[in-house]
Amino acid sequence: SHWHIVIFGAGHCASALTKLLVELDCQLTIVDTRAEWLDKIPARAGVDKMLVAQYGDYVERLGEKCYVLLMTMGHSTDSPVLVKILQRFPGNLPYLGVIGSKAKAVRLKADLLAAGVHPSIAEQFYCPIGLPLGGNSPAEIAVSVAAQLLQVRGSSAKA
């Protein structure tokens, strides 16, 4: 499959999303610093589990066609990875999303600007992620995020 989705973080929401994405025709890579969380993700064909010392270590292995989701423990781990990604791919990934609130998005943009990322590039990510439907349970977040990934993939196929 040519649809490669990379998820940084193997927590509850990422795990719920993985369960949906494995039913779609995609190649999935889950990146985490915690072996015990990666171990909870079922071993499936088309799913690569990558244990890293630091999340940022995996950024150099991303390709420019990857759909990338940051779903790590929180702002302090998502933010440096987002900075690294946008420094390496200045707004040209097909999808880049960070789980969180509108308030978190504001903080992330401030971090990007402080790191010297150009203001127009510092806008090039989704946060909150997912279509505005459902509630806040991991399963419902997963449905809304999977729907958004399909929507973006569909619009890029037409482009």
mmCIF file of C-alpha atoms in Angstrom:
data_model
loop_
_atom_site.group_PDB
_atom_site.id
_atom_site.type_symbol
_atom_site.label_atom_id
_atom_site.label_comp_id
_atom_site.label_asym_id
_atom_site.label_seq_id
_atom_site.Cartn_x
_atom_site.Cartn_y
_atom_site.Cartn_z
ATOM 1 C CA SER A 1 0.000 0.000 0.000
ATOM 2 C CA HIS A 2 1.203 3.511 -0.810
ATOM 3 C CA TRP A 3 -0.711 5.125 2.056
ATOM 4 C CA HIS A 4 1.800 5.373 4.905
ATOM 5 C CA ILE A 5 0.544 6.655 8.265
ATOM 6 C CA VAL A 6 3.013 7.293 11.089
ATOM 7 C CA ILE A 7 1.720 7.712 14.645
ATOM 8 C CA PHE A 8 4.052 9.057 17.322
ATOM 9 C CA GLY A 9 2.739 7.630 20.596
ATOM 10 C CA ALA A 10 1.130 4.304 21.472
ATOM 11 C CA GLY A 11 -1.272 5.449 24.200
ATOM 12 C CA HIS A 12 -5.029 4.885 24.494
ATOM 13 C CA CYS A 13 -6.118 7.164 21.642
ATOM 14 C CA ALA A 14 -3.365 5.953 19.312
ATOM 15 C CA SER A 15 -4.221 2.349 20.131
ATOM 16 C CA ALA A 16 -7.913 2.937 19.367
ATOM 17 C CA LEU A 17 -6.972 4.653 16.085
ATOM 18 C CA THR A 18 -4.679 1.764 15.120
ATOM 19 C CA LYS A 19 -7.589 -0.687 15.469
ATOM 20 C CA LEU A 20 -9.533 1.259 12.832
ATOM 21 C CA LEU A 21 -6.619 1.977 10.500
ATOM 22 C CA VAL A 22 -5.555 -1.676 10.244
ATOM 23 C CA GLU A 23 -8.911 -2.303 8.520
ATOM 24 C CA LEU A 24 -7.980 0.216 5.810
ATOM 25 C CA ASP A 25 -5.438 -0.317 3.063
ATOM 26 C CA CYS A 26 -2.517 1.485 4.649
ATOM 27 C CA GLN A 27 0.977 0.921 5.986
ATOM 28 C CA LEU A 28 1.075 1.898 9.647
ATOM 29 C CA THR A 29 4.105 2.789 11.752
ATOM 30 C CA ILE A 30 3.709 3.343 15.494
ATOM 31 C CA VAL A 31 6.642 5.098 17.193
ATOM 32 C CA ASP A 32 7.096 5.163 20.968
ATOM 33 C CA THR A 33 9.784 5.411 23.626
ATOM 34 C CA ARG A 34 7.960 2.897 25.856
ATOM 35 C CA ALA A 35 8.242 -0.801 24.974
ATOM 36 C CA GLU A 36 5.374 -1.735 27.287
ATOM 37 C CA TRP A 37 2.934 0.518 25.370
ATOM 38 C CA LEU A 38 4.109 -0.746 21.980
ATOM 39 C CA ASP A 39 3.637 -4.305 23.235
ATOM 40 C CA LYS A 40 -0.083 -3.578 23.777
ATOM 41 C CA ILE A 41 -0.556 -2.844 20.060
ATOM 42 C CA PRO A 42 -1.467 -6.153 18.381
ATOM 43 C CA ALA A 43 1.086 -7.493 15.909
ATOM 44 C CA ARG A 44 -0.552 -7.263 12.495
ATOM 45 C CA ALA A 45 0.568 -7.379 8.878
ATOM 46 C CA GLY A 46 1.129 -3.809 7.713
ATOM 47 C CA VAL A 47 1.894 -2.513 11.207
ATOM 48 C CA ASP A 48 5.473 -1.637 12.170
ATOM 49 C CA LYS A 49 6.205 -0.893 15.814
ATOM 50 C CA MET A 50 9.294 1.261 16.318
ATOM 51 C CA LEU A 51 10.921 1.617 19.731
ATOM 52 C CA VAL A 52 13.029 4.800 19.892
ATOM 53 C CA ALA A 53 15.124 6.468 22.595
ATOM 54 C CA GLN A 54 13.500 9.828 21.760
ATOM 55 C CA TYR A 55 10.522 10.548 19.527
ATOM 56 C CA GLY A 56 12.532 13.066 17.531
ATOM 57 C CA ASP A 57 14.928 10.295 16.474
ATOM 58 C CA TYR A 58 12.351 8.961 14.028
ATOM 59 C CA VAL A 59 11.781 12.268 12.191
ATOM 60 C CA GLU A 60 14.705 11.714 9.799
ATOM 61 C CA ARG A 61 13.106 8.425 8.714
ATOM 62 C CA LEU A 62 9.840 10.067 7.625
ATOM 63 C CA GLY A 63 9.104 10.397 3.932
ATOM 64 C CA GLU A 64 7.426 13.413 2.378
ATOM 65 C CA LYS A 65 4.311 11.366 1.521
ATOM 66 C CA CYS A 66 3.717 10.243 5.119
ATOM 67 C CA TYR A 67 0.548 11.138 6.987
ATOM 68 C CA VAL A 68 1.851 11.991 10.455
ATOM 69 C CA LEU A 69 0.048 12.100 13.802
ATOM 70 C CA LEU A 70 1.572 13.244 17.082
ATOM 71 C CA MET A 71 -0.232 11.503 19.952
ATOM 72 C CA THR A 72 2.468 11.233 22.616
ATOM 73 C CA MET A 73 2.117 11.814 26.363
ATOM 74 C CA GLY A 74 1.513 15.534 26.027
ATOM 75 C CA HIS A 75 2.729 18.953 24.976
ATOM 76 C CA SER A 76 6.289 18.502 26.256
ATOM 77 C CA THR A 77 6.849 15.450 24.035
ATOM 78 C CA ASP A 78 4.695 16.481 21.032
ATOM 79 C CA SER A 79 6.128 19.975 20.663
ATOM 80 C CA PRO A 80 9.830 19.169 19.954
ATOM 81 C CA VAL A 81 8.793 16.546 17.391
ATOM 82 C CA LEU A 82 6.461 19.010 15.650
ATOM 83 C CA VAL A 83 9.291 21.574 15.502
ATOM 84 C CA LYS A 84 11.664 18.982 13.995
ATOM 85 C CA ILE A 85 9.097 17.839 11.437
ATOM 86 C CA LEU A 86 8.240 21.346 10.224
ATOM 87 C CA GLN A 87 11.936 22.265 10.030
ATOM 88 C CA ARG A 88 12.531 19.200 7.839
ATOM 89 C CA PHE A 89 9.253 19.305 5.851
ATOM 90 C CA PRO A 90 8.191 22.964 5.717
ATOM 91 C CA GLY A 91 4.490 22.438 5.211
ATOM 92 C CA ASN A 92 4.685 19.804 2.467
ATOM 93 C CA LEU A 93 3.481 16.648 4.242
ATOM 94 C CA PRO A 94 0.022 15.543 3.076
ATOM 95 C CA TYR A 95 -1.191 15.435 6.699
ATOM 96 C CA LEU A 96 0.365 16.535 9.979
ATOM 97 C CA GLY A 97 -1.777 16.526 13.096
ATOM 98 C CA VAL A 98 -1.261 16.892 16.836
ATOM 99 C CA ILE A 99 -3.832 15.628 19.325
ATOM 100 C CA GLY A 100 -5.051 18.341 21.685
ATOM 101 C CA SER A 101 -7.152 21.440 22.142
ATOM 102 C CA LYS A 102 -7.261 24.861 20.498
ATOM 103 C CA ALA A 103 -5.280 26.158 23.490
ATOM 104 C CA LYS A 104 -2.586 23.553 22.831
ATOM 105 C CA ALA A 105 -2.485 24.630 19.174
ATOM 106 C CA VAL A 106 -1.736 28.201 20.273
ATOM 107 C CA ARG A 107 1.138 26.975 22.485
ATOM 108 C CA LEU A 108 2.510 24.795 19.692
ATOM 109 C CA LYS A 109 2.514 27.723 17.237
ATOM 110 C CA ALA A 110 4.395 29.824 19.807
ATOM 111 C CA ASP A 111 6.976 27.033 20.187
ATOM 112 C CA LEU A 112 7.411 26.834 16.402
ATOM 113 C CA LEU A 113 7.918 30.576 16.056
ATOM 114 C CA ALA A 114 10.401 30.556 18.956
ATOM 115 C CA ALA A 115 12.330 27.812 17.138
ATOM 116 C CA GLY A 116 12.582 30.026 14.052
ATOM 117 C CA VAL A 117 9.950 28.279 11.928
ATOM 118 C CA HIS A 118 8.459 30.719 9.394
ATOM 119 C CA PRO A 119 5.027 32.034 10.484
ATOM 120 C CA SER A 120 3.284 30.674 7.373
ATOM 121 C CA ILE A 121 4.788 27.213 7.992
ATOM 122 C CA ALA A 122 3.902 27.352 11.712
ATOM 123 C CA GLU A 123 0.213 27.132 10.656
ATOM 124 C CA GLN A 124 0.656 23.915 8.645
ATOM 125 C CA PHE A 125 -0.717 21.333 11.049
ATOM 126 C CA TYR A 126 -4.052 20.166 12.401
ATOM 127 C CA CYS A 127 -4.751 20.686 16.104
ATOM 128 C CA PRO A 128 -7.293 19.668 17.304
ATOM 129 C CA ILE A 129 -7.253 16.633 15.016
ATOM 130 C CA GLY A 130 -10.284 14.828 13.645
ATOM 131 C CA LEU A 131 -13.592 15.901 12.200
ATOM 132 C CA PRO A 132 -15.931 17.639 14.658
ATOM 133 C CA LEU A 133 -18.066 14.636 15.547
ATOM 134 C CA GLY A 134 -18.506 12.294 18.481
ATOM 135 C CA GLY A 135 -17.220 12.706 21.995
ATOM 136 C CA ASN A 136 -13.947 12.502 23.897
ATOM 137 C CA SER A 137 -13.581 8.755 24.398
ATOM 138 C CA PRO A 138 -10.558 7.185 22.655
ATOM 139 C CA ALA A 139 -12.845 5.172 20.351
ATOM 140 C CA GLU A 140 -14.837 8.240 19.249
ATOM 141 C CA ILE A 141 -11.678 10.323 18.810
ATOM 142 C CA ALA A 142 -10.318 7.479 16.662
ATOM 143 C CA VAL A 143 -13.381 7.513 14.386
ATOM 144 C CA SER A 144 -13.163 11.287 13.917
ATOM 145 C CA VAL A 145 -9.411 11.157 13.169
ATOM 146 C CA ALA A 146 -9.705 8.206 10.772
ATOM 147 C CA ALA A 147 -12.493 10.098 8.968
ATOM 148 C CA GLN A 148 -10.268 13.182 8.633
ATOM 149 C CA LEU A 149 -7.364 11.102 7.291
ATOM 150 C CA LEU A 150 -9.684 9.586 4.653
ATOM 151 C CA GLN A 151 -11.049 13.030 3.794
ATOM 152 C CA VAL A 152 -7.557 14.504 3.297
ATOM 153 C CA ARG A 153 -6.430 11.476 1.295
ATOM 154 C CA GLY A 154 -9.520 11.800 -0.905
ATOM 155 C CA SER A 155 -8.942 15.494 -1.587
ATOM 156 C CA SER A 156 -5.253 14.941 -2.413
ATOM 157 C CA ALA A 157 -6.169 12.132 -4.832
ATOM 158 C CA LYS A 158 -8.368 14.583 -6.765
ATOM 159 C CA ALA A 159 -5.732 17.317 -6.745
#
